[in-house]
Amino acid sequence: MPNPLPVPQPDHSKTFSSPVSKLEWIPLTSLEKMSQTEYDVLIAGTGAGGGAVLWRLCQQWGNNGKKIGVVEAGDLLLPTNLMNVQTMNHLDYLDIAYNDPQFAIPIPGTKLRQVIALGGRTLKWSVVSPRMYAAVASRDWPVPEREMELYYSIAEQAMGVTDYYTKGSPINEIFLNRLWSSEYAEAMNEPMAADLEPTKYGEIHSNVFFSSIAFLAQALNPRPYDLAVLARAVRVITERGRARGLQVMTPDKRSFELKAKNVVLCASTIETPRILYHSGIRGRAIGHYLTNHSYAIGKATFNHKDYPYVLGTIGILIPETGERPFQVQIGGPNGYRFYHDTQTPFKEQLEMNIAGVGNVESRFENQILFNPNVRNEYGMPEAQVQLTYSDADLAVLGLAEEAVKHVSSILQTPMVSLNLQEALAGDHESGTCRMGRDPDTSGTNPYGQVHGISGLYVADNSVLPFLGAANPTLTTVALAMRTADYIIRSSM
Ligand SMILES: Cc1cc2nc3c(=O)[nH]c(=O)nc-3n(C[C@H](O)[C@H](O)[C@H](O)COP(=O)(O)OP(=O)(O)OC[C@H]3O[C@@H](n4cnc5c(N)ncnc54)[C@H](O)[C@@H]3O)c2cc1C
């Protein structure tokens, strides 16, 4: 018998929309509201540098009535580092980190990638956090060694930098002993920004791998601040040689003028000089002295049955020294590095990475060129990145490559492949607003203040005067905290 009731048919003409609204997991303020406030400090960008400036200002100022605003071009993407996401063992973490369109926005003409989101690239960085040899050993470094030591200590404490992550790991101990018995007496457990504290008194330490979301969260504890996402800084507003605020645009191209006594640009190496250029601020060195790391990336192999059943994880650093203008990072076993993979049975033949990371000179010719005739959707000039290796850079890369082969033989882990990465790739681009005393060769003074404009600061990878061979972020964070202290002193 036919059913007398009509059977409801799905309506395919309507697109599906989730009934679950997006969770705002951090307090947000609208740009309409922010445009009615005059801020004591306005920060653009929330990656390593922006998060560090905010954290330090909030910790030092407490709830003293000063007004702090933050604008971030991206949206809320992830409230933690990708490596903390427990389901990552069922996904290809590296593929997401390097290819997902939300976690890797290409910079045209290069293999460089940005993350435009709250937290910036710290949402996917690998947390390796050594001090930079050049920052404490070079006479040309613009910050006194004693101050670097102080701010390194503050930064390490705030980010939870520890060498304990791989300490005691059986395979790490075996490899370290092999390196120590040869010429690598300085080989050490890799310093990592990893919170390994146990939970106590209800204080939960579950966010192991650091991201600047931790800075943003901790900054809220002593005091509130205003934060707008989807708010892109496009121009610094200046008046008679002084910063007065920022022009900010939304993705639907509404424009707001935010007033501030101090502006801190933390949009990183490509975007920060672009904002300065678009604002008519043109120091001779701004956009120049672009540097990055050169890489000799080796894959080596070993057999599990030659080692203890419980292998542990590998994280070893052979640091840069006066005689060694590169560092070597040894990590693995690949696919098991962070032990998210406890369900996956171990393979017998395992792979690991041995990477030689070379120092690339800071040279005026390596630069970002801005083309005022070609503009993006926000009316900002197109950025063309130009970076080539000098003969000295190639010589360092050659040494790093030899060291990778040598380390592989000392560790008794035969090489499977060894590739040299091209210049316009990698994740450590820096230097385009480098700190220094001379405006001819630097974009900012030794406190991060843009030469000639009071109240305007830069605090991100672009201020690094040199890169050396160490991973840059700890140094950027240390310098950003020092810039925050300078702003506090200047605001008294
Ligand atoms: C896969 C990967 C692994 C890495 N591993 C390490 C590591 O182990 N150790 C290490 O030291 N470093 C590592 N890095 C590098 C590290 O992520 C960067 O050094 C660090 O994040 C740079 O900080 P930053 O503040 O300069 O830039 P970012 O962290 O990129 O932050 C820039 C911020 O500015 C925002 N922004 C951009 N334009 C605007 C605008 N116009 N207005 C407002 N906001 C804007 C962005 O959305 C972002 O929030 C890694 C990077 C990647 C990609």
Coordinates of C-alpha atoms and ligand atoms in Angstrom, one line a residue:
M1 CA 0.0 0.0 0.0
P2 CA 1.4 3.4 -0.9
N3 CA 2.4 5.7 2.0
P4 CA -0.1 8.5 2.1
L5 CA 2.3 10.9 3.8
P6 CA 4.8 12.9 1.6
V7 CA 8.4 11.8 2.3
P8 CA 10.5 14.9 3.0
Q9 CA 13.3 15.3 0.4
P10 CA 16.6 16.9 1.2
D11 CA 17.0 20.4 -0.3
H12 CA 20.3 20.2 -2.2
S13 CA 19.9 23.8 -3.4
K14 CA 20.9 25.1 0.1
T15 CA 24.5 24.9 1.2
F16 CA 25.1 23.2 4.5
S17 CA 26.1 25.4 7.3
S18 CA 27.2 24.2 10.7
P19 CA 24.8 24.8 13.5
V20 CA 27.8 25.2 15.9
S21 CA 28.9 28.8 16.0
K22 CA 32.6 29.6 16.1
L23 CA 33.9 29.6 19.7
E24 CA 35.6 32.9 20.6
W25 CA 38.2 31.3 22.9
I26 CA 39.9 34.7 23.7
P27 CA 38.1 38.0 24.5
L28 CA 37.8 40.1 21.4
T29 CA 37.0 43.8 20.8
S30 CA 35.5 45.3 17.7
L31 CA 37.4 47.8 15.6
E32 CA 34.5 50.2 15.9
K33 CA 35.1 50.2 19.7
M34 CA 38.8 50.3 19.4
S35 CA 38.6 53.4 17.2
Q36 CA 37.1 55.3 20.1
T37 CA 40.1 54.7 22.4
E38 CA 43.5 56.3 22.5
Y39 CA 46.0 53.5 23.3
D40 CA 49.2 53.9 25.2
V41 CA 50.6 51.0 23.2
L42 CA 49.1 49.5 20.0
I43 CA 50.6 46.2 18.7
A44 CA 50.2 44.9 15.2
G45 CA 50.7 41.1 14.9
T46 CA 50.5 38.3 17.5
G47 CA 53.3 35.9 16.5
A48 CA 56.5 35.4 18.6
G49 CA 57.4 39.1 18.7
G50 CA 53.9 40.6 19.2
G51 CA 53.0 38.1 21.8
A52 CA 56.3 38.8 23.7
V53 CA 55.8 42.6 23.7
L54 CA 52.2 42.2 25.0
W55 CA 53.2 39.7 27.7
R56 CA 56.0 41.9 29.0
L57 CA 53.8 45.1 29.0
C58 CA 51.0 43.3 30.9
Q59 CA 53.3 41.6 33.4
Q60 CA 55.2 44.8 34.1
W61 CA 52.4 47.3 34.1
G62 CA 49.7 45.2 35.8
N63 CA 46.3 46.9 35.9
N64 CA 47.7 50.4 36.1
G65 CA 45.1 52.1 33.8
K66 CA 47.4 52.2 30.7
K67 CA 45.5 51.1 27.6
I68 CA 46.9 48.4 25.4
G69 CA 45.4 47.4 22.0
V70 CA 46.4 44.6 19.7
V71 CA 45.4 44.1 16.0
E72 CA 45.9 40.9 14.2
A73 CA 45.4 40.5 10.4
G74 CA 44.3 36.8 10.7
D75 CA 41.5 35.1 12.5
L76 CA 41.3 32.6 15.4
L77 CA 42.7 29.5 13.8
L78 CA 44.0 27.2 16.6
P79 CA 44.3 27.9 20.4
T80 CA 47.6 26.0 20.6
N81 CA 50.7 24.7 18.8
L82 CA 49.7 22.1 16.1
M83 CA 52.1 19.7 17.8
N84 CA 49.8 19.7 20.9
V85 CA 46.8 18.5 18.9
Q86 CA 46.4 14.9 20.0
T87 CA 44.8 13.8 16.8
M88 CA 48.0 14.8 14.8
N89 CA 49.2 11.2 15.0
H90 CA 46.4 10.3 12.6
L91 CA 47.3 13.1 10.2
D92 CA 50.4 14.2 8.4
Y93 CA 51.6 17.0 10.7
L94 CA 54.4 18.1 8.3
D95 CA 52.0 18.2 5.3
I96 CA 49.6 20.4 7.3
A97 CA 52.4 22.6 8.6
Y98 CA 54.0 23.1 5.1
N99 CA 51.1 22.8 2.7
D100 CA 47.7 23.5 4.3
P101 CA 46.5 26.8 2.9
Q102 CA 45.7 28.1 6.4
F103 CA 49.1 27.2 7.8
A104 CA 51.2 28.1 4.9
I105 CA 50.3 31.1 2.8
P106 CA 52.9 31.4 0.1
I107 CA 54.9 34.6 -0.4
P108 CA 54.9 35.0 -4.2
G109 CA 58.1 34.2 -6.1
T110 CA 59.5 32.3 -3.1
K111 CA 59.1 29.1 -1.0
L112 CA 58.6 31.2 2.1
R113 CA 55.3 30.8 3.9
Q114 CA 53.4 33.0 6.3
V115 CA 50.7 32.1 8.8
I116 CA 48.1 34.9 9.0
A117 CA 46.3 34.0 12.2
L118 CA 46.2 34.8 15.9
G119 CA 49.6 33.3 17.1
G120 CA 51.3 33.6 13.7
R121 CA 53.9 31.0 12.8
T122 CA 54.2 30.0 16.5
L123 CA 51.1 27.9 15.8
K124 CA 53.3 25.4 14.0
W125 CA 57.0 26.2 14.9
S126 CA 59.1 23.3 16.2
V127 CA 60.0 25.1 19.5
V128 CA 63.8 24.6 19.1
S129 CA 65.2 27.5 21.2
P130 CA 68.9 28.0 21.4
R131 CA 70.6 31.2 22.3
M132 CA 72.3 32.9 19.4
Y133 CA 76.1 32.8 19.4
A134 CA 76.3 36.1 17.5
A135 CA 74.2 37.9 20.1
V136 CA 76.6 37.2 22.9
A137 CA 79.9 37.0 21.0
S138 CA 79.8 39.6 18.2
R139 CA 81.2 43.1 18.9
D140 CA 78.8 44.4 16.3
W141 CA 75.7 43.2 18.1
P142 CA 74.0 46.4 19.2
V143 CA 72.8 45.2 22.6
P144 CA 75.3 44.7 25.5
E145 CA 76.1 41.1 26.3
R146 CA 74.9 41.5 29.9
E147 CA 71.5 42.7 28.8
M148 CA 71.2 39.9 26.3
E149 CA 71.9 37.4 29.1
L150 CA 69.2 39.0 31.2
Y151 CA 66.5 39.0 28.5
Y152 CA 67.5 35.5 27.3
S153 CA 66.8 34.3 30.9
I154 CA 63.5 36.1 31.0
A155 CA 62.4 34.8 27.6
E156 CA 63.5 31.2 28.4
Q157 CA 61.5 31.3 31.6
A158 CA 58.4 32.7 29.9
M159 CA 58.6 30.2 27.1
G160 CA 59.5 27.2 29.3
V161 CA 62.8 26.5 27.5
T162 CA 64.3 23.3 28.7
D163 CA 66.8 20.7 27.6
Y164 CA 64.8 18.0 29.5
Y165 CA 62.6 16.9 26.7
T166 CA 65.1 14.4 25.3
K167 CA 67.2 14.0 28.4
G168 CA 67.6 10.3 29.4
S169 CA 66.1 9.1 26.1
P170 CA 68.1 5.9 25.4
I171 CA 68.9 6.6 21.8
N172 CA 69.7 10.2 22.5
E173 CA 72.2 9.2 25.2
I174 CA 73.8 6.7 22.8
F175 CA 74.1 9.3 20.1
L176 CA 75.4 12.0 22.4
N177 CA 78.1 9.7 23.7
R178 CA 79.2 8.9 20.2
L179 CA 79.4 12.7 19.4
W180 CA 81.2 13.4 22.7
S181 CA 83.8 10.7 22.0
S182 CA 84.6 12.3 18.7
E183 CA 85.2 16.1 18.1
Y184 CA 81.8 17.3 19.1
A185 CA 82.2 18.0 22.8
E186 CA 79.6 20.8 22.7
A187 CA 76.8 18.5 21.4
M188 CA 73.8 18.9 23.8
N189 CA 70.2 18.0 24.3
E190 CA 68.2 20.4 22.1
P191 CA 66.8 23.3 24.1
M192 CA 63.1 23.3 23.5
A193 CA 60.2 25.6 24.5
A194 CA 58.2 22.8 26.1
D195 CA 56.2 23.0 29.4
L196 CA 57.1 19.8 31.1
E197 CA 55.8 20.9 34.6
P198 CA 53.4 18.5 36.3
T199 CA 49.9 19.7 37.2
K200 CA 49.9 21.0 40.7
Y201 CA 47.4 22.9 42.9
G202 CA 44.9 22.8 40.0
E203 CA 47.4 24.6 37.7
I204 CA 47.2 22.5 34.5
H205 CA 50.3 22.2 32.3
S206 CA 48.8 20.5 29.3
N207 CA 50.0 22.8 26.6
V208 CA 53.4 21.3 26.2
F209 CA 54.7 22.9 23.0
F210 CA 54.9 26.7 23.2
S211 CA 53.0 29.0 21.0
S212 CA 52.4 32.8 21.5
I213 CA 48.8 31.9 22.4
A214 CA 50.4 31.2 25.8
F215 CA 51.7 34.8 25.9
L216 CA 48.3 36.2 25.0
A217 CA 46.6 34.0 27.7
Q218 CA 49.1 34.9 30.4
A219 CA 48.9 38.6 29.5
L220 CA 45.2 38.5 30.3
N221 CA 45.9 37.4 33.9
P222 CA 47.2 40.7 35.3
R223 CA 45.0 43.0 33.2
P224 CA 42.6 43.2 30.3
Y225 CA 43.7 44.4 26.8
D226 CA 41.7 45.0 23.6
L227 CA 42.3 42.5 20.8
A228 CA 40.8 42.7 17.3
V229 CA 41.2 39.9 14.8
L230 CA 40.7 40.2 11.0
A231 CA 42.2 43.6 11.5
R232 CA 45.1 44.3 9.1
A233 CA 47.5 47.2 9.9
V234 CA 48.2 48.9 6.6
R235 CA 49.7 52.3 7.5
V236 CA 51.3 54.0 10.4
I237 CA 49.8 57.4 11.1
T238 CA 52.5 59.9 12.0
E239 CA 52.5 63.6 12.9
R240 CA 55.6 65.7 13.1
G241 CA 58.0 62.7 13.4
R242 CA 55.9 60.9 16.0
A243 CA 53.7 57.9 15.7
R244 CA 50.0 58.7 16.3
G245 CA 48.3 55.4 15.5
L246 CA 47.5 52.9 12.8
Q247 CA 45.2 52.6 9.8
V248 CA 43.6 49.2 10.0
M249 CA 41.5 47.4 7.4
T250 CA 39.1 44.5 7.6
P251 CA 38.8 41.7 4.9
D252 CA 35.7 43.5 3.6
K253 CA 37.9 46.6 3.2
R254 CA 36.4 48.8 5.9
S255 CA 39.1 51.2 7.2
F256 CA 39.6 52.4 10.8
E257 CA 42.0 54.8 12.3
L258 CA 43.2 53.7 15.7
K259 CA 44.9 56.3 17.9
A260 CA 48.0 55.4 20.0
K261 CA 51.0 57.1 21.7
N262 CA 53.2 54.1 20.8
V263 CA 52.9 51.7 17.9
V264 CA 54.8 48.4 17.8
L265 CA 54.9 46.6 14.4
C266 CA 55.2 42.8 14.8
A267 CA 54.0 41.6 11.4
S268 CA 57.4 40.0 10.6
T269 CA 60.1 40.2 8.1
I270 CA 58.1 40.8 4.9
E271 CA 55.0 42.6 6.2
T272 CA 56.6 45.0 8.7
P273 CA 58.8 46.8 6.1
R274 CA 55.9 46.8 3.7
I275 CA 53.7 48.7 6.3
L276 CA 56.6 51.1 6.8
Y277 CA 57.0 51.6 3.0
H278 CA 53.3 52.2 2.6
S279 CA 53.4 54.7 5.4
G280 CA 56.1 56.7 3.6
I281 CA 58.8 55.7 6.1
R282 CA 61.9 55.0 4.1
G283 CA 65.1 54.5 6.0
R284 CA 68.0 53.4 3.8
A285 CA 68.2 50.0 5.5
I286 CA 64.5 49.3 5.8
G287 CA 63.7 46.3 3.6
H288 CA 67.4 45.5 3.1
Y289 CA 69.8 43.2 4.9
L290 CA 67.4 40.3 4.4
T291 CA 68.9 37.1 5.7
N292 CA 67.8 33.5 6.3
H293 CA 69.5 30.2 7.1
S294 CA 71.0 27.9 4.5
Y295 CA 70.3 24.2 5.0
A296 CA 72.0 20.9 4.2
I297 CA 69.2 18.5 5.1
G298 CA 70.3 14.9 5.5
K299 CA 68.1 11.8 6.1
A300 CA 69.9 9.0 7.8
T301 CA 68.7 5.5 8.8
F302 CA 69.2 3.0 11.6
N303 CA 67.8 -0.3 12.6
H304 CA 65.6 -0.5 15.7
K305 CA 67.0 -3.9 16.6
D306 CA 70.5 -2.4 17.1
Y307 CA 69.2 -0.2 19.9
P308 CA 67.2 -0.6 23.2
Y309 CA 63.6 -1.6 22.7
V310 CA 62.4 1.7 24.2
L311 CA 64.2 4.1 22.0
G312 CA 63.0 7.5 23.2
T313 CA 63.1 10.5 21.0
I314 CA 66.1 12.2 19.4
G315 CA 66.8 15.9 19.8
I316 CA 70.5 17.0 19.7
L317 CA 72.1 20.3 18.9
I318 CA 75.7 20.9 17.9
P319 CA 75.8 24.7 18.3
E320 CA 77.5 27.4 16.3
T321 CA 80.9 28.5 17.7
G322 CA 83.6 30.9 16.7
E323 CA 85.2 28.2 14.6
R324 CA 81.9 26.7 13.4
P325 CA 79.7 29.1 11.4
F326 CA 76.8 26.6 11.3
Q327 CA 74.9 24.4 13.7
V328 CA 73.8 20.8 13.3
Q329 CA 70.3 19.6 14.4
I330 CA 69.7 15.9 14.8
G331 CA 66.0 14.9 15.2
G332 CA 63.8 11.9 15.0
P333 CA 62.9 9.1 14.7
N334 CA 60.9 10.5 11.8
G335 CA 57.2 9.9 12.3
Y336 CA 57.8 9.2 16.0
R337 CA 59.4 12.4 17.1
F338 CA 56.8 13.6 19.6
Y339 CA 55.4 10.2 20.5
H340 CA 52.0 11.1 19.4
D341 CA 52.3 7.7 17.6
T342 CA 51.9 5.4 20.5
Q343 CA 49.2 3.4 18.6
T344 CA 51.4 2.9 15.6
P345 CA 53.7 -0.1 15.8
F346 CA 57.4 0.9 15.4
K347 CA 59.0 0.1 12.1
E348 CA 62.2 -1.8 12.2
Q349 CA 64.1 0.5 9.8
L350 CA 63.8 4.0 11.0
E351 CA 64.8 7.4 9.6
M352 CA 66.1 10.6 11.3
N353 CA 67.1 14.0 10.1
I354 CA 70.6 15.5 10.4
A355 CA 70.4 19.1 9.3
G356 CA 73.3 21.5 8.9
V357 CA 72.1 25.1 9.4
G358 CA 74.4 27.7 7.9
N359 CA 74.9 31.4 8.7
V360 CA 74.0 33.6 5.8
E361 CA 75.7 37.1 5.8
S362 CA 73.5 40.2 6.3
R363 CA 74.1 42.1 3.0
F364 CA 72.4 45.3 1.7
E365 CA 71.7 43.7 -1.7
N366 CA 69.5 41.0 -0.2
Q367 CA 66.2 42.9 0.1
I368 CA 62.5 43.2 -0.4
L369 CA 61.6 45.4 -3.3
F370 CA 58.3 47.2 -3.2
N371 CA 56.5 47.9 -6.4
P372 CA 54.1 50.9 -5.9
N373 CA 52.6 50.2 -9.4
V374 CA 51.3 46.8 -8.4
R375 CA 49.1 46.8 -5.3
N376 CA 47.4 44.1 -3.4
E377 CA 43.7 44.1 -2.4
Y378 CA 44.5 46.4 0.6
G379 CA 46.2 48.9 -1.7
M380 CA 49.7 47.9 -0.4
P381 CA 52.6 47.6 -2.8
E382 CA 53.6 44.2 -4.1
A383 CA 56.7 42.8 -2.3
Q384 CA 59.3 41.0 -4.3
V385 CA 61.9 39.1 -2.3
Q386 CA 65.5 39.0 -3.5
L387 CA 68.0 36.8 -1.7
T388 CA 71.1 35.2 -3.1
Y389 CA 74.0 33.5 -1.4
S390 CA 77.4 35.1 -1.4
D391 CA 80.6 33.1 -1.9
A392 CA 81.1 33.2 1.8
D393 CA 77.5 31.8 2.3
L394 CA 78.2 29.0 -0.1
A395 CA 81.4 28.2 1.6
V396 CA 79.6 27.9 5.0
L397 CA 76.9 25.7 3.4
G398 CA 79.7 23.5 2.0
L399 CA 81.1 23.1 5.5
A400 CA 77.6 22.4 6.9
E401 CA 77.1 19.7 4.3
E402 CA 80.4 18.0 5.1
A403 CA 79.5 18.1 8.8
V404 CA 76.2 16.4 8.2
K405 CA 78.1 13.5 6.4
H406 CA 80.6 13.4 9.2
V407 CA 78.0 13.3 12.0
S408 CA 76.1 10.6 10.1
S409 CA 79.3 8.4 10.1
I410 CA 80.0 9.1 13.8
L411 CA 76.5 8.2 14.7
Q412 CA 76.7 5.0 12.6
T413 CA 73.5 6.0 10.8
P414 CA 74.1 5.8 7.0
M415 CA 72.8 8.7 4.9
V416 CA 69.8 8.0 2.7
S417 CA 69.7 11.5 1.1
L418 CA 71.3 14.9 1.4
N419 CA 69.8 18.0 -0.1
L420 CA 70.8 21.6 -0.1
Q421 CA 67.8 23.9 0.3
E422 CA 67.5 26.9 -2.1
A423 CA 67.9 30.4 -0.8
L424 CA 64.3 31.6 -0.9
A425 CA 62.9 28.8 1.3
G426 CA 63.0 28.0 5.0
D427 CA 61.3 29.7 7.9
H428 CA 63.9 32.0 9.5
E429 CA 63.9 35.1 7.2
S430 CA 65.0 38.1 9.2
G431 CA 66.8 41.4 9.2
T432 CA 64.7 43.8 7.1
C433 CA 64.4 46.4 10.0
R434 CA 67.6 45.4 11.7
M435 CA 68.7 47.0 15.0
G436 CA 71.7 49.2 15.1
R437 CA 73.1 52.6 15.9
D438 CA 73.7 53.8 12.3
P439 CA 70.5 54.7 10.3
D440 CA 72.5 54.0 7.1
T441 CA 72.9 50.3 8.0
S442 CA 69.9 49.7 10.3
G443 CA 66.2 50.3 10.4
T444 CA 65.7 50.7 14.1
N445 CA 67.9 51.8 17.0
P446 CA 69.1 49.2 19.5
Y447 CA 65.8 49.3 21.4
G448 CA 63.7 48.6 18.2
Q449 CA 62.6 52.2 17.7
V450 CA 62.4 53.2 14.0
H451 CA 65.1 55.7 13.4
G452 CA 63.7 59.3 13.3
I453 CA 60.1 58.4 14.4
S454 CA 59.5 58.5 18.1
G455 CA 56.9 56.2 19.5
L456 CA 57.2 53.7 16.5
Y457 CA 58.8 50.4 17.2
V458 CA 59.5 47.1 15.5
A459 CA 59.6 43.8 17.5
D460 CA 59.7 40.7 15.3
N461 CA 62.3 38.7 13.3
S462 CA 62.9 41.7 11.1
V463 CA 64.9 43.5 13.9
L464 CA 67.6 40.8 14.1
P465 CA 70.9 42.5 13.2
F466 CA 72.4 39.1 12.2
L467 CA 71.1 35.6 12.2
G468 CA 74.1 33.5 13.0
A469 CA 73.2 29.9 12.8
A470 CA 70.8 29.5 15.7
N471 CA 67.0 29.2 15.3
P472 CA 65.9 32.9 15.7
T473 CA 62.7 32.9 17.8
L474 CA 64.2 33.0 21.3
T475 CA 66.3 36.0 20.3
T476 CA 63.4 37.8 18.8
V477 CA 61.3 37.2 21.9
A478 CA 64.2 38.4 24.2
L479 CA 64.6 41.6 22.1
A480 CA 60.9 42.2 22.0
M481 CA 60.7 42.0 25.8
R482 CA 63.5 44.5 26.0
T483 CA 61.7 46.8 23.6
A484 CA 58.6 46.5 25.9
D485 CA 60.7 47.6 28.9
Y486 CA 62.1 50.5 26.9
I487 CA 58.5 51.6 26.0
I488 CA 57.5 51.4 29.7
R489 CA 60.5 53.5 30.8
S490 CA 59.7 56.1 28.0
S491 CA 56.1 56.3 29.1
M492 CA 56.7 57.3 32.7
Ligands
LIG1 C1 57.3 24.9 10.3 C2 58.1 25.9 11.1 C3 59.0 25.5 12.1 C4 59.7 26.4 12.8 N1 60.5 26.0 13.8 C5 61.3 26.9 14.5 C6 62.1 26.4 15.6 O1 62.1 25.3 15.9 N2 62.8 27.4 16.3 C7 62.8 28.7 15.9 O2 63.4 29.5 16.6 N3 62.0 29.1 14.9 C8 61.2 28.3 14.2 N4 60.4 28.7 13.2 C9 60.4 30.1 12.9 C10 59.4 30.9 13.9 O3 58.1 30.5 13.6 C11 59.6 32.4 13.6 O4 60.9 32.7 13.9 C12 58.7 33.2 14.5 O5 57.4 32.8 14.5 C13 58.8 34.7 14.0 O6 58.1 35.6 14.8 P1 57.5 36.9 14.2 O7 56.8 37.6 15.3 O8 58.6 37.6 13.4 O9 56.5 36.4 13.0 P2 55.2 35.5 13.1 O10 55.2 34.5 14.2 O11 55.0 35.0 11.7 O12 54.0 36.6 13.4 C14 53.6 37.6 12.5 C15 52.2 38.0 12.9 O13 51.8 39.1 12.3 C16 50.5 39.0 11.7 N5 50.4 39.9 10.6 C17 50.9 39.9 9.4 N6 50.7 41.0 8.7 C18 49.9 41.8 9.5 C19 49.3 43.1 9.4 N7 49.5 43.8 8.3 N8 48.6 43.6 10.4 C20 48.4 42.9 11.6 N9 48.9 41.6 11.7 C21 49.7 41.1 10.7 C22 50.4 37.5 11.4 O14 49.1 37.0 11.2 C23 51.1 36.9 12.6 O15 50.3 36.8 13.7 C24 59.6 27.8 12.5 C25 58.8 28.2 11.5 C26 58.0 27.3 10.8 C27 57.1 27.8 9.7

